[in-house]
mmCIF file of C-alpha atoms (C1' of nucleotides) and ligand atoms in Angstrom:
data_model
loop_
_atom_site.group_PDB
_atom_site.id
_atom_site.type_symbol
_atom_site.label_atom_id
_atom_site.label_comp_id
_atom_site.label_asym_id
_atom_site.label_seq_id
_atom_site.Cartn_x
_atom_site.Cartn_y
_atom_site.Cartn_z
ATOM 1 C CA MET A 137 -14.976 -63.881 -2.026
ATOM 2 C CA LYS A 138 -10.819 -63.781 -3.280
ATOM 3 C CA GLN A 139 -8.955 -60.973 -2.076
ATOM 4 C CA ALA A 140 -9.061 -57.991 -3.598
ATOM 5 C CA HIS A 141 -5.058 -58.596 -3.932
ATOM 6 C CA GLU A 142 -5.457 -61.434 -5.249
ATOM 7 C CA VAL A 143 -8.270 -60.619 -7.744
ATOM 8 C CA PHE A 144 -5.896 -57.804 -9.089
ATOM 9 C CA MET A 145 -2.623 -60.368 -9.600
ATOM 10 C CA ASP A 146 -4.865 -62.222 -11.628
ATOM 11 C CA TYR A 147 -6.039 -59.927 -13.648
ATOM 12 C CA LEU A 148 -2.226 -58.768 -14.196
ATOM 13 C CA ARG A 149 -1.798 -62.165 -15.726
ATOM 14 C CA ASP A 150 -4.512 -62.406 -17.463
ATOM 15 C CA ASN A 151 -3.121 -59.406 -19.376
ATOM 16 C CA GLY A 152 0.452 -60.581 -19.316
ATOM 17 C CA LEU A 153 1.867 -58.049 -16.724
ATOM 18 C CA SER A 154 3.644 -58.377 -13.914
ATOM 19 C CA MET A 155 3.856 -56.677 -10.253
ATOM 20 C CA THR A 156 5.628 -54.272 -9.616
ATOM 21 C CA PRO A 157 6.810 -52.327 -6.210
ATOM 22 C CA GLN A 158 5.066 -49.280 -7.210
ATOM 23 C CA ARG A 159 1.803 -51.357 -8.518
ATOM 24 C CA ALA A 160 1.029 -53.157 -5.020
ATOM 25 C CA MET A 161 1.876 -50.196 -2.693
ATOM 26 C CA ILE A 162 -0.851 -48.176 -5.152
ATOM 27 C CA VAL A 163 -2.981 -51.124 -4.679
ATOM 28 C CA ASP A 164 -2.586 -50.473 -1.262
ATOM 29 C CA ALA A 165 -2.858 -47.322 -1.037
ATOM 30 C CA PHE A 166 -6.154 -47.783 -2.338
ATOM 31 C CA LEU A 167 -8.196 -49.915 -0.562
ATOM 32 C CA SER A 168 -6.890 -48.014 1.942
ATOM 33 C CA GLU A 169 -8.958 -45.362 1.134
ATOM 34 C CA GLU A 170 -12.349 -44.557 1.450
ATOM 35 C CA GLY A 171 -15.358 -43.420 0.020
ATOM 36 C CA HIS A 172 -14.764 -40.756 -3.132
ATOM 37 C CA PHE A 173 -11.596 -39.392 -4.059
ATOM 38 C CA THR A 174 -9.422 -37.587 -7.076
ATOM 39 C CA SER A 175 -6.680 -39.366 -8.330
ATOM 40 C CA GLU A 176 -4.499 -36.204 -6.476
ATOM 41 C CA GLU A 177 -6.315 -37.677 -3.563
ATOM 42 C CA LEU A 178 -4.436 -41.178 -4.540
ATOM 43 C CA PHE A 179 -0.772 -39.759 -5.641
ATOM 44 C CA THR A 180 -0.801 -37.393 -2.348
ATOM 45 C CA LYS A 181 -1.465 -40.703 0.469
ATOM 46 C CA VAL A 182 1.500 -42.537 -2.540
ATOM 47 C CA ARG A 183 3.374 -40.296 -1.888
ATOM 48 C CA GLN A 184 3.565 -40.601 1.504
ATOM 49 C CA ARG A 185 4.384 -43.670 1.354
ATOM 50 C CA ASP A 186 6.956 -43.326 -1.649
ATOM 51 C CA PRO A 187 7.453 -40.056 -2.873
ATOM 52 C CA ALA A 188 9.244 -41.945 -6.052
ATOM 53 C CA ILE A 189 6.450 -42.981 -7.335
ATOM 54 C CA GLY A 190 5.498 -40.148 -10.369
ATOM 55 C CA LEU A 191 1.081 -38.898 -11.100
ATOM 56 C CA ALA A 192 1.816 -41.219 -14.505
ATOM 57 C CA THR A 193 1.934 -43.880 -13.023
ATOM 58 C CA VAL A 194 -0.794 -43.492 -10.625
ATOM 59 C CA TYR A 195 -3.278 -42.563 -13.593
ATOM 60 C CA ARG A 196 -1.981 -45.533 -15.421
ATOM 61 C CA THR A 197 -2.145 -48.096 -11.825
ATOM 62 C CA LEU A 198 -6.071 -46.432 -11.585
ATOM 63 C CA LYS A 199 -6.814 -47.928 -14.705
ATOM 64 C CA LEU A 200 -6.144 -51.083 -13.690
ATOM 65 C CA LEU A 201 -7.486 -50.705 -10.990
ATOM 66 C CA THR A 202 -10.976 -50.065 -12.959
ATOM 67 C CA ASP A 203 -10.316 -52.983 -15.753
ATOM 68 C CA SER A 204 -9.425 -55.383 -13.233
ATOM 69 C CA GLY A 205 -12.933 -55.009 -11.064
ATOM 70 C CA LEU A 206 -11.417 -52.759 -7.723
ATOM 71 C CA ALA A 207 -12.814 -49.492 -9.044
ATOM 72 C CA ASP A 208 -14.312 -47.746 -10.366
ATOM 73 C CA ALA A 209 -14.499 -44.245 -11.913
ATOM 74 C CA PHE A 210 -17.398 -41.374 -12.442
ATOM 75 C CA ASP A 211 -17.161 -37.768 -13.713
ATOM 76 C CA PRO A 212 -19.747 -35.786 -10.984
ATOM 77 C CA GLY A 213 -19.714 -33.528 -13.399
ATOM 78 C CA ASP A 214 -16.898 -31.168 -12.370
ATOM 79 C CA GLY A 215 -14.683 -32.802 -15.047
ATOM 80 C CA VAL A 216 -12.500 -34.736 -12.553
ATOM 81 C CA SER A 217 -13.044 -38.401 -12.004
ATOM 82 C CA LEU A 218 -13.868 -39.673 -8.086
ATOM 83 C CA TYR A 219 -11.891 -43.913 -7.916
ATOM 84 C CA GLU A 220 -14.911 -45.144 -5.761
ATOM 85 C CA HIS A 221 -14.293 -49.995 -4.356
ATOM 86 C CA ASN A 222 -16.346 -51.800 -6.856
ATOM 87 C CA TYR A 223 -15.170 -55.104 -5.632
ATOM 88 C CA GLY A 224 -17.517 -56.515 -3.092
ATOM 89 C CA HIS A 225 -19.576 -53.296 -3.212
ATOM 90 C CA GLU A 226 -23.197 -53.187 -4.392
ATOM 91 C CA HIS A 227 -24.254 -51.249 -7.451
ATOM 92 C CA HIS A 228 -24.968 -47.661 -6.433
ATOM 93 C CA ASP A 229 -25.917 -44.717 -7.766
ATOM 94 C CA HIS A 230 -25.235 -41.251 -6.137
ATOM 95 C CA LEU A 231 -27.227 -37.899 -5.022
ATOM 96 C CA ILE A 232 -24.834 -34.858 -4.909
ATOM 97 C CA CYS A 233 -25.687 -32.045 -3.046
ATOM 98 C CA ILE A 234 -24.620 -28.892 -5.185
ATOM 99 C CA VAL A 235 -23.478 -26.665 -1.860
ATOM 100 C CA CYS A 236 -20.748 -28.833 0.011
ATOM 101 C CA ASN A 237 -20.880 -31.291 -1.967
ATOM 102 C CA ARG A 238 -21.826 -33.578 -0.072
ATOM 103 C CA LYS A 239 -22.164 -37.001 -2.116
ATOM 104 C CA VAL A 240 -25.456 -40.307 -0.727
ATOM 105 C CA GLU A 241 -24.685 -43.671 -2.563
ATOM 106 C CA ILE A 242 -28.972 -44.457 -4.141
ATOM 107 C CA MET A 243 -30.465 -47.677 -5.128
ATOM 108 C CA ASP A 244 -33.112 -48.071 -6.672
ATOM 109 C CA ALA A 245 -34.608 -51.774 -8.281
ATOM 110 C CA GLU A 246 -37.159 -49.971 -10.291
ATOM 111 C CA ILE A 247 -35.303 -47.789 -11.520
ATOM 112 C CA GLU A 248 -32.696 -50.327 -12.469
ATOM 113 C CA GLU A 249 -35.532 -52.765 -14.273
ATOM 114 C CA ARG A 250 -37.250 -48.959 -15.610
ATOM 115 C CA GLN A 251 -33.585 -49.096 -17.773
ATOM 116 C CA ARG A 252 -33.370 -52.683 -18.525
ATOM 117 C CA GLN A 253 -37.131 -51.948 -20.014
ATOM 118 C CA LEU A 254 -36.097 -48.778 -22.034
ATOM 119 C CA ALA A 255 -33.080 -50.331 -23.737
ATOM 120 C CA ARG A 256 -34.553 -53.493 -24.412
ATOM 121 C CA GLU A 257 -37.415 -50.483 -25.993
ATOM 122 C CA ASN A 258 -35.293 -49.740 -28.465
ATOM 123 C CA GLY A 259 -33.045 -52.369 -29.185
ATOM 124 C CA PHE A 260 -30.119 -51.888 -27.618
ATOM 125 C CA GLU A 261 -28.444 -54.186 -25.679
ATOM 126 C CA LEU A 262 -27.442 -52.236 -21.703
ATOM 127 C CA GLN A 263 -24.235 -52.623 -20.823
ATOM 128 C CA ASN A 264 -24.655 -49.918 -18.303
ATOM 129 C CA HIS A 265 -25.221 -46.258 -16.983
ATOM 130 C CA ARG A 266 -24.371 -43.350 -14.690
ATOM 131 C CA MET A 267 -27.569 -41.421 -13.284
ATOM 132 C CA LEU A 268 -26.323 -38.236 -10.996
ATOM 133 C CA LEU A 269 -29.217 -36.966 -8.870
ATOM 134 C CA TYR A 270 -28.812 -33.343 -8.070
ATOM 135 C CA GLY A 271 -30.152 -31.471 -5.022
ATOM 136 C CA ILE A 272 -29.588 -29.692 -2.584
ATOM 137 C CA CYS A 273 -28.818 -31.868 1.124
ATOM 138 C CA PRO A 274 -30.955 -31.506 4.211
ATOM 139 C CA GLU A 275 -28.126 -29.308 6.264
ATOM 140 C CA CYS A 276 -27.257 -27.104 3.119
ATOM 141 C CA ASP A 277 -30.913 -26.311 3.178
ATOM 142 C CA GLU A 278 -31.964 -25.813 6.567
ATOM 143 C CA LYS A 279 -28.200 -22.797 6.500
ATOM 144 C CA GLY A 280 -29.401 -21.443 3.354
ATOM 145 C CA GLY A 281 -33.072 -20.766 3.410
ATOM 146 C CA HIS A 282 -33.993 -18.990 6.451
ATOM 147 C CA MET B 192 -45.591 -20.066 -26.763
ATOM 148 C CA LYS B 193 -43.058 -17.584 -26.995
ATOM 149 C CA GLN B 194 -40.117 -17.483 -29.795
ATOM 150 C CA ALA B 195 -37.050 -19.128 -29.368
ATOM 151 C CA HIS B 196 -35.726 -15.731 -30.333
ATOM 152 C CA GLU B 197 -37.932 -13.475 -27.649
ATOM 153 C CA VAL B 198 -37.314 -15.917 -25.307
ATOM 154 C CA PHE B 199 -32.975 -15.316 -25.686
ATOM 155 C CA MET B 200 -34.603 -11.263 -26.364
ATOM 156 C CA ASP B 201 -36.124 -10.739 -22.437
ATOM 157 C CA TYR B 202 -33.099 -13.060 -21.173
ATOM 158 C CA LEU B 203 -30.804 -10.738 -22.911
ATOM 159 C CA ARG B 204 -32.516 -7.338 -21.015
ATOM 160 C CA ASP B 205 -33.970 -8.930 -17.674
ATOM 161 C CA ASN B 206 -30.331 -9.405 -17.432
ATOM 162 C CA GLY B 207 -28.995 -6.092 -18.602
ATOM 163 C CA LEU B 208 -26.897 -7.315 -22.188
ATOM 164 C CA SER B 209 -27.410 -6.231 -25.053
ATOM 165 C CA MET B 210 -28.020 -7.590 -28.560
ATOM 166 C CA THR B 211 -25.898 -7.942 -31.557
ATOM 167 C CA PRO B 212 -25.221 -9.343 -34.583
ATOM 168 C CA GLN B 213 -23.010 -11.881 -33.148
ATOM 169 C CA ARG B 214 -25.626 -12.742 -30.910
ATOM 170 C CA ALA B 215 -27.736 -12.756 -33.285
ATOM 171 C CA MET B 216 -26.296 -14.721 -36.144
ATOM 172 C CA ILE B 217 -24.623 -17.772 -33.175
ATOM 173 C CA VAL B 218 -28.484 -17.597 -31.957
ATOM 174 C CA ASP B 219 -30.195 -18.213 -35.146
ATOM 175 C CA ALA B 220 -27.065 -20.796 -36.411
ATOM 176 C CA PHE B 221 -28.325 -22.845 -33.180
ATOM 177 C CA LEU B 222 -31.947 -22.407 -33.523
ATOM 178 C CA SER B 223 -30.677 -24.185 -37.710
ATOM 179 C CA GLU B 224 -28.850 -27.239 -35.601
ATOM 180 C CA GLU B 225 -30.737 -30.336 -35.777
ATOM 181 C CA GLY B 226 -29.957 -32.739 -32.960
ATOM 182 C CA HIS B 227 -26.736 -32.790 -30.739
ATOM 183 C CA PHE B 228 -23.670 -30.839 -31.372
ATOM 184 C CA THR B 229 -20.239 -29.588 -30.654
ATOM 185 C CA SER B 230 -19.548 -26.138 -29.923
ATOM 186 C CA GLU B 231 -16.518 -26.707 -32.098
ATOM 187 C CA GLU B 232 -20.433 -28.259 -34.779
ATOM 188 C CA LEU B 233 -21.718 -24.832 -34.249
ATOM 189 C CA PHE B 234 -18.929 -23.008 -35.105
ATOM 190 C CA THR B 235 -17.662 -24.822 -38.414
ATOM 191 C CA LYS B 236 -22.095 -23.511 -38.821
ATOM 192 C CA VAL B 237 -21.312 -20.027 -37.731
ATOM 193 C CA ARG B 238 -17.879 -19.602 -39.259
ATOM 194 C CA GLN B 239 -19.511 -20.282 -42.671
ATOM 195 C CA ARG B 240 -22.430 -17.804 -42.343
ATOM 196 C CA ASP B 241 -19.465 -14.977 -40.531
ATOM 197 C CA PRO B 242 -16.181 -15.654 -40.498
ATOM 198 C CA ALA B 243 -14.627 -13.449 -38.533
ATOM 199 C CA ILE B 244 -16.745 -14.394 -35.594
ATOM 200 C CA GLY B 245 -14.482 -16.367 -32.893
ATOM 201 C CA LEU B 246 -14.637 -18.975 -31.127
ATOM 202 C CA ALA B 247 -14.674 -17.603 -27.358
ATOM 203 C CA THR B 248 -17.740 -15.715 -28.418
ATOM 204 C CA VAL B 249 -19.451 -19.270 -29.471
ATOM 205 C CA TYR B 250 -18.698 -20.489 -26.277
ATOM 206 C CA ARG B 251 -19.833 -17.607 -24.988
ATOM 207 C CA THR B 252 -23.061 -17.415 -26.307
ATOM 208 C CA LEU B 253 -23.830 -20.794 -26.096
ATOM 209 C CA LYS B 254 -24.001 -20.326 -22.110
ATOM 210 C CA LEU B 255 -26.227 -17.680 -22.654
ATOM 211 C CA LEU B 256 -28.327 -20.110 -24.696
ATOM 212 C CA THR B 257 -27.882 -23.053 -21.674
ATOM 213 C CA ASP B 258 -29.016 -20.472 -18.781
ATOM 214 C CA SER B 259 -31.810 -18.379 -20.620
ATOM 215 C CA GLY B 260 -33.958 -22.506 -21.093
ATOM 216 C CA LEU B 261 -32.598 -22.711 -25.434
ATOM 217 C CA ALA B 262 -29.763 -24.665 -24.538
ATOM 218 C CA ASP B 263 -29.941 -27.543 -22.506
ATOM 219 C CA ALA B 264 -25.928 -29.222 -22.245
ATOM 220 C CA PHE B 265 -24.536 -33.368 -21.486
ATOM 221 C CA ASP B 266 -21.623 -34.755 -21.417
ATOM 222 C CA PRO B 267 -21.995 -38.017 -22.961
ATOM 223 C CA GLY B 268 -19.185 -39.249 -20.786
ATOM 224 C CA ASP B 269 -15.852 -38.239 -23.049
ATOM 225 C CA GLY B 270 -15.712 -35.015 -21.801
ATOM 226 C CA VAL B 271 -16.877 -33.243 -25.233
ATOM 227 C CA SER B 272 -20.122 -31.679 -23.905
ATOM 228 C CA LEU B 273 -22.864 -31.742 -26.304
ATOM 229 C CA TYR B 274 -25.584 -28.765 -26.803
ATOM 230 C CA GLU B 275 -29.461 -29.389 -27.833
ATOM 231 C CA HIS B 276 -33.474 -27.331 -28.155
ATOM 232 C CA ASN B 277 -34.738 -27.254 -24.880
ATOM 233 C CA TYR B 278 -37.412 -24.497 -25.225
ATOM 234 C CA GLY B 279 -40.714 -26.564 -26.013
ATOM 235 C CA HIS B 280 -39.401 -29.759 -25.625
ATOM 236 C CA GLU B 281 -40.016 -31.739 -22.704
ATOM 237 C CA HIS B 282 -37.336 -33.552 -20.132
ATOM 238 C CA HIS B 283 -35.685 -36.631 -21.374
ATOM 239 C CA ASP B 284 -32.374 -38.634 -20.748
ATOM 240 C CA HIS B 285 -29.935 -40.889 -23.728
ATOM 241 C CA LEU B 286 -29.636 -44.264 -24.497
ATOM 242 C CA ILE B 287 -26.020 -43.833 -25.963
ATOM 243 C CA CYS B 288 -25.023 -46.335 -28.178
ATOM 244 C CA ILE B 289 -20.967 -47.793 -27.317
ATOM 245 C CA VAL B 290 -20.296 -48.650 -30.863
ATOM 246 C CA CYS B 291 -21.876 -46.038 -33.086
ATOM 247 C CA ASN B 292 -22.127 -43.313 -30.368
ATOM 248 C CA ARG B 293 -26.082 -43.646 -31.980
ATOM 249 C CA LYS B 294 -28.300 -41.642 -29.965
ATOM 250 C CA VAL B 295 -31.548 -42.066 -28.297
ATOM 251 C CA GLU B 296 -33.653 -40.142 -26.498
ATOM 252 C CA ILE B 297 -35.769 -41.552 -23.660
ATOM 253 C CA MET B 298 -38.021 -40.280 -20.675
ATOM 254 C CA ASP B 299 -39.614 -43.035 -18.657
ATOM 255 C CA ALA B 300 -42.173 -41.604 -15.864
ATOM 256 C CA GLU B 301 -41.424 -44.209 -12.953
ATOM 257 C CA ILE B 302 -38.178 -43.191 -13.092
ATOM 258 C CA GLU B 303 -38.499 -39.421 -12.303
ATOM 259 C CA GLU B 304 -40.998 -40.104 -10.110
ATOM 260 C CA ARG B 305 -38.906 -43.067 -8.314
ATOM 261 C CA GLN B 306 -36.299 -40.075 -8.652
ATOM 262 C CA ARG B 307 -37.746 -37.661 -6.678
ATOM 263 C CA GLN B 308 -38.729 -40.042 -3.690
ATOM 264 C CA LEU B 309 -35.092 -40.656 -3.394
ATOM 265 C CA ALA B 310 -33.195 -37.294 -2.866
ATOM 266 C CA ARG B 311 -37.148 -36.610 -0.735
ATOM 267 C CA GLU B 312 -35.977 -40.098 0.830
ATOM 268 C CA ASN B 313 -32.343 -38.471 1.753
ATOM 269 C CA GLY B 314 -33.835 -35.109 2.694
ATOM 270 C CA PHE B 315 -32.185 -33.367 -0.211
ATOM 271 C CA GLU B 316 -33.926 -31.185 -2.630
ATOM 272 C CA LEU B 317 -33.828 -32.110 -5.692
ATOM 273 C CA GLN B 318 -32.653 -29.710 -8.274
ATOM 274 C CA ASN B 319 -31.415 -32.205 -11.194
ATOM 275 C CA HIS B 320 -30.252 -35.046 -12.325
ATOM 276 C CA ARG B 321 -28.302 -36.695 -15.597
ATOM 277 C CA MET B 322 -28.854 -40.465 -16.844
ATOM 278 C CA LEU B 323 -27.249 -42.093 -19.417
ATOM 279 C CA LEU B 324 -28.028 -45.363 -20.322
ATOM 280 C CA TYR B 325 -25.352 -47.025 -22.586
ATOM 281 C CA GLY B 326 -25.322 -49.757 -24.866
ATOM 282 C CA ILE B 327 -25.031 -51.593 -28.141
ATOM 283 C CA CYS B 328 -27.703 -50.243 -31.013
ATOM 284 C CA PRO B 329 -29.853 -52.838 -33.496
ATOM 285 C CA GLU B 330 -27.911 -52.702 -35.822
ATOM 286 C CA CYS B 331 -23.973 -52.831 -34.144
ATOM 287 C CA ASP B 332 -25.574 -55.790 -32.702
ATOM 288 C CA GLU B 333 -26.374 -57.068 -35.739
ATOM 289 C CA LYS B 334 -22.646 -56.041 -37.817
ATOM 290 C CA GLY B 335 -20.926 -57.117 -34.313
ATOM 291 C CA GLY B 336 -22.558 -60.237 -33.423
ATOM 292 C CA HIS B 337 -22.650 -62.234 -36.697
ATOM 293 C "C1'" DG C 117 -22.809 14.739 -28.958
ATOM 294 C "C1'" DA C 118 -19.053 12.517 -24.698
ATOM 295 C "C1'" DA C 119 -18.618 9.758 -20.978
ATOM 296 C "C1'" DA C 120 -19.593 5.191 -19.776
ATOM 297 C "C1'" DT C 121 -20.409 0.786 -20.202
ATOM 298 C "C1'" DA C 122 -20.073 -3.900 -22.094
ATOM 299 C "C1'" DT C 123 -18.407 -6.632 -26.503
ATOM 300 C "C1'" DT C 124 -15.296 -8.538 -29.352
ATOM 301 C "C1'" DG C 125 -11.534 -12.113 -31.218
ATOM 302 C "C1'" DA C 126 -6.942 -13.130 -30.837
ATOM 303 C "C1'" DT C 127 -4.055 -14.734 -27.848
ATOM 304 C "C1'" DT C 128 -2.614 -16.778 -22.936
ATOM 305 C "C1'" DC C 129 -4.410 -19.973 -19.275
ATOM 306 C "C1'" DT C 130 -5.944 -23.719 -16.720
ATOM 307 C "C1'" DC C 131 -6.625 -28.402 -15.590
ATOM 308 C "C1'" DA C 132 -6.911 -32.962 -15.195
ATOM 309 C "C1'" DA C 133 -5.064 -36.937 -18.359
ATOM 310 C "C1'" DT C 134 -2.219 -39.190 -21.558
ATOM 311 C "C1'" DT C 135 1.612 -39.883 -23.789
ATOM 312 C "C1'" DT C 136 6.154 -39.101 -25.098
ATOM 313 C "C1'" DC C 137 10.357 -41.054 -23.707
ATOM 314 C "C1'" DA C 138 14.861 -42.320 -22.649
ATOM 315 C "C1'" DA C 139 16.201 -45.290 -18.217
ATOM 316 C "C1'" DT C 140 15.456 -48.993 -15.497
ATOM 317 C "C1'" DA C 141 14.315 -53.663 -14.478
ATOM 318 C "C1'" DA C 142 11.107 -57.412 -15.268
ATOM 319 C "C1'" DA C 143 10.369 -62.056 -18.278
ATOM 320 C "C1'" DT C 144 12.622 -64.913 -21.538
ATOM 321 C "C1'" DA C 145 15.501 -67.106 -23.765
ATOM 322 C "C1'" DT C 146 20.376 -69.351 -24.526
ATOM 323 C "C1'" DA D 238 23.878 -67.029 -15.034
ATOM 324 C "C1'" DT D 239 24.131 -64.274 -18.908
ATOM 325 C "C1'" DA D 240 22.477 -62.446 -22.748
ATOM 326 C "C1'" DT D 241 17.683 -60.720 -24.825
ATOM 327 C "C1'" DT D 242 13.489 -59.568 -25.078
ATOM 328 C "C1'" DT D 243 10.072 -56.494 -23.610
ATOM 329 C "C1'" DA D 244 8.037 -54.521 -19.960
ATOM 330 C "C1'" DT D 245 7.235 -50.058 -16.750
ATOM 331 C "C1'" DT D 246 8.907 -46.158 -14.818
ATOM 332 C "C1'" DG D 247 9.403 -41.731 -13.720
ATOM 333 C "C1'" DA D 248 9.999 -36.865 -15.582
ATOM 334 C "C1'" DA D 249 8.078 -33.766 -18.925
ATOM 335 C "C1'" DA D 250 5.973 -32.504 -23.135
ATOM 336 C "C1'" DT D 251 1.739 -32.720 -25.181
ATOM 337 C "C1'" DT D 252 -2.640 -32.636 -25.324
ATOM 338 C "C1'" DG D 253 -7.604 -30.155 -25.663
ATOM 339 C "C1'" DA D 254 -12.035 -28.689 -24.914
ATOM 340 C "C1'" DG D 255 -12.812 -25.033 -22.458
ATOM 341 C "C1'" DA D 256 -12.146 -20.126 -19.537
ATOM 342 C "C1'" DA D 257 -9.669 -16.067 -18.490
ATOM 343 C "C1'" DT D 258 -7.594 -11.500 -20.050
ATOM 344 C "C1'" DC D 259 -7.099 -7.583 -23.056
ATOM 345 C "C1'" DA D 260 -6.237 -4.094 -25.955
ATOM 346 C "C1'" DA D 261 -10.138 -2.630 -29.652
ATOM 347 C "C1'" DT D 262 -14.990 -2.049 -30.586
ATOM 348 C "C1'" DA D 263 -18.917 -1.419 -30.094
ATOM 349 C "C1'" DT D 264 -23.235 -0.138 -27.858
ATOM 350 C "C1'" DT D 265 -26.136 2.620 -23.869
ATOM 351 C "C1'" DT D 266 -26.236 6.015 -20.881
ATOM 352 C "C1'" DC D 267 -26.243 10.700 -19.718
HETATM 353 MN MN1 MN E 698 -20.158 -44.155 -4.387
HETATM 354 MN MN1 MN E 699 -31.731 -35.358 -26.427
HETATM 355 ZN ZN1 ZN E 700 -24.775 -29.769 1.032
HETATM 356 ZN ZN1 ZN E 701 -24.231 -48.585 -32.677
#
DNA sequence: GAAATATTGATTCTCAATTTCAATAAATAT
DNA sequence: ATATTTATTGAAATTGAGAATCAATATTTC
């Protein structure tokens, strides 16, 4: 399996884009992040390494990361996109606690199959999907329901 | 089954709110709409009947409609909420054409059951969910892929 | 009725994300 | 290498849906 950096370099080359110090640093910062994070959170980490880098460049590079397949973005429902690593990660959906905002990664082969079937039944060529389950996590249920 | 108007009236009463000419008209306009529509589209229809009604009141009433169970809102992915009738309508999710934006209502009991199971497995109390399938509809596939 | 409370429309504000643009950097041609 | 073209950058302005503000009205309660 190719290195994530290499995937990004290939994407740049294939699209006539060039690697720059800013892009290299933002990609590094992205790859060193874990879990789910916002553009602002990544920007904060980027600033720690180089305060000269602008927010616009972070947004632009996040788009490149997404388009190159290194990142995946989704909106958990509040209008603020969350990013996560996508390269070398299996597809999954999210179960979100409406109290503490915790996110659990979920995946169900049967659901995925039924999704394909639903698309097929309607003559659609399925491209992708988003599924978000909202509920109350065990910890919050404990605290809240005494 | 109660009339939609009655459901709204009950909601107002139960929450110490009063019916007003503006609310009555917006609810009427909402109920006479079909399919999936934006706040702007509803606002346009409302203005045709009474140009004095403000956009803020449409937003406020859409919230009442949603909270009372008459309306359901969801974001198809572009950050602009779509509203639809909810009262007397079965729950469903949406299959969306990424080319022409057509929306097909879908529902799969097996998926719904697996969603509950996934929540259960993680100790979550499932409250609700959103599922959006994105693909290319038969018509657009025809046009595009010749 | 009068007083208290709720609702309204216009306007301003919010906030994530995008766009603009002049300056700078990189790639390409000479 | 140097000139020319092209791409990228950061700061700042812009966008757009939706929420908040507020003085003027309308409604409800006393
Ligand atoms: Mn995830
Ligand atoms: Mn629908
Ligand atoms: Zn929780
Ligand atoms: Zn289509």
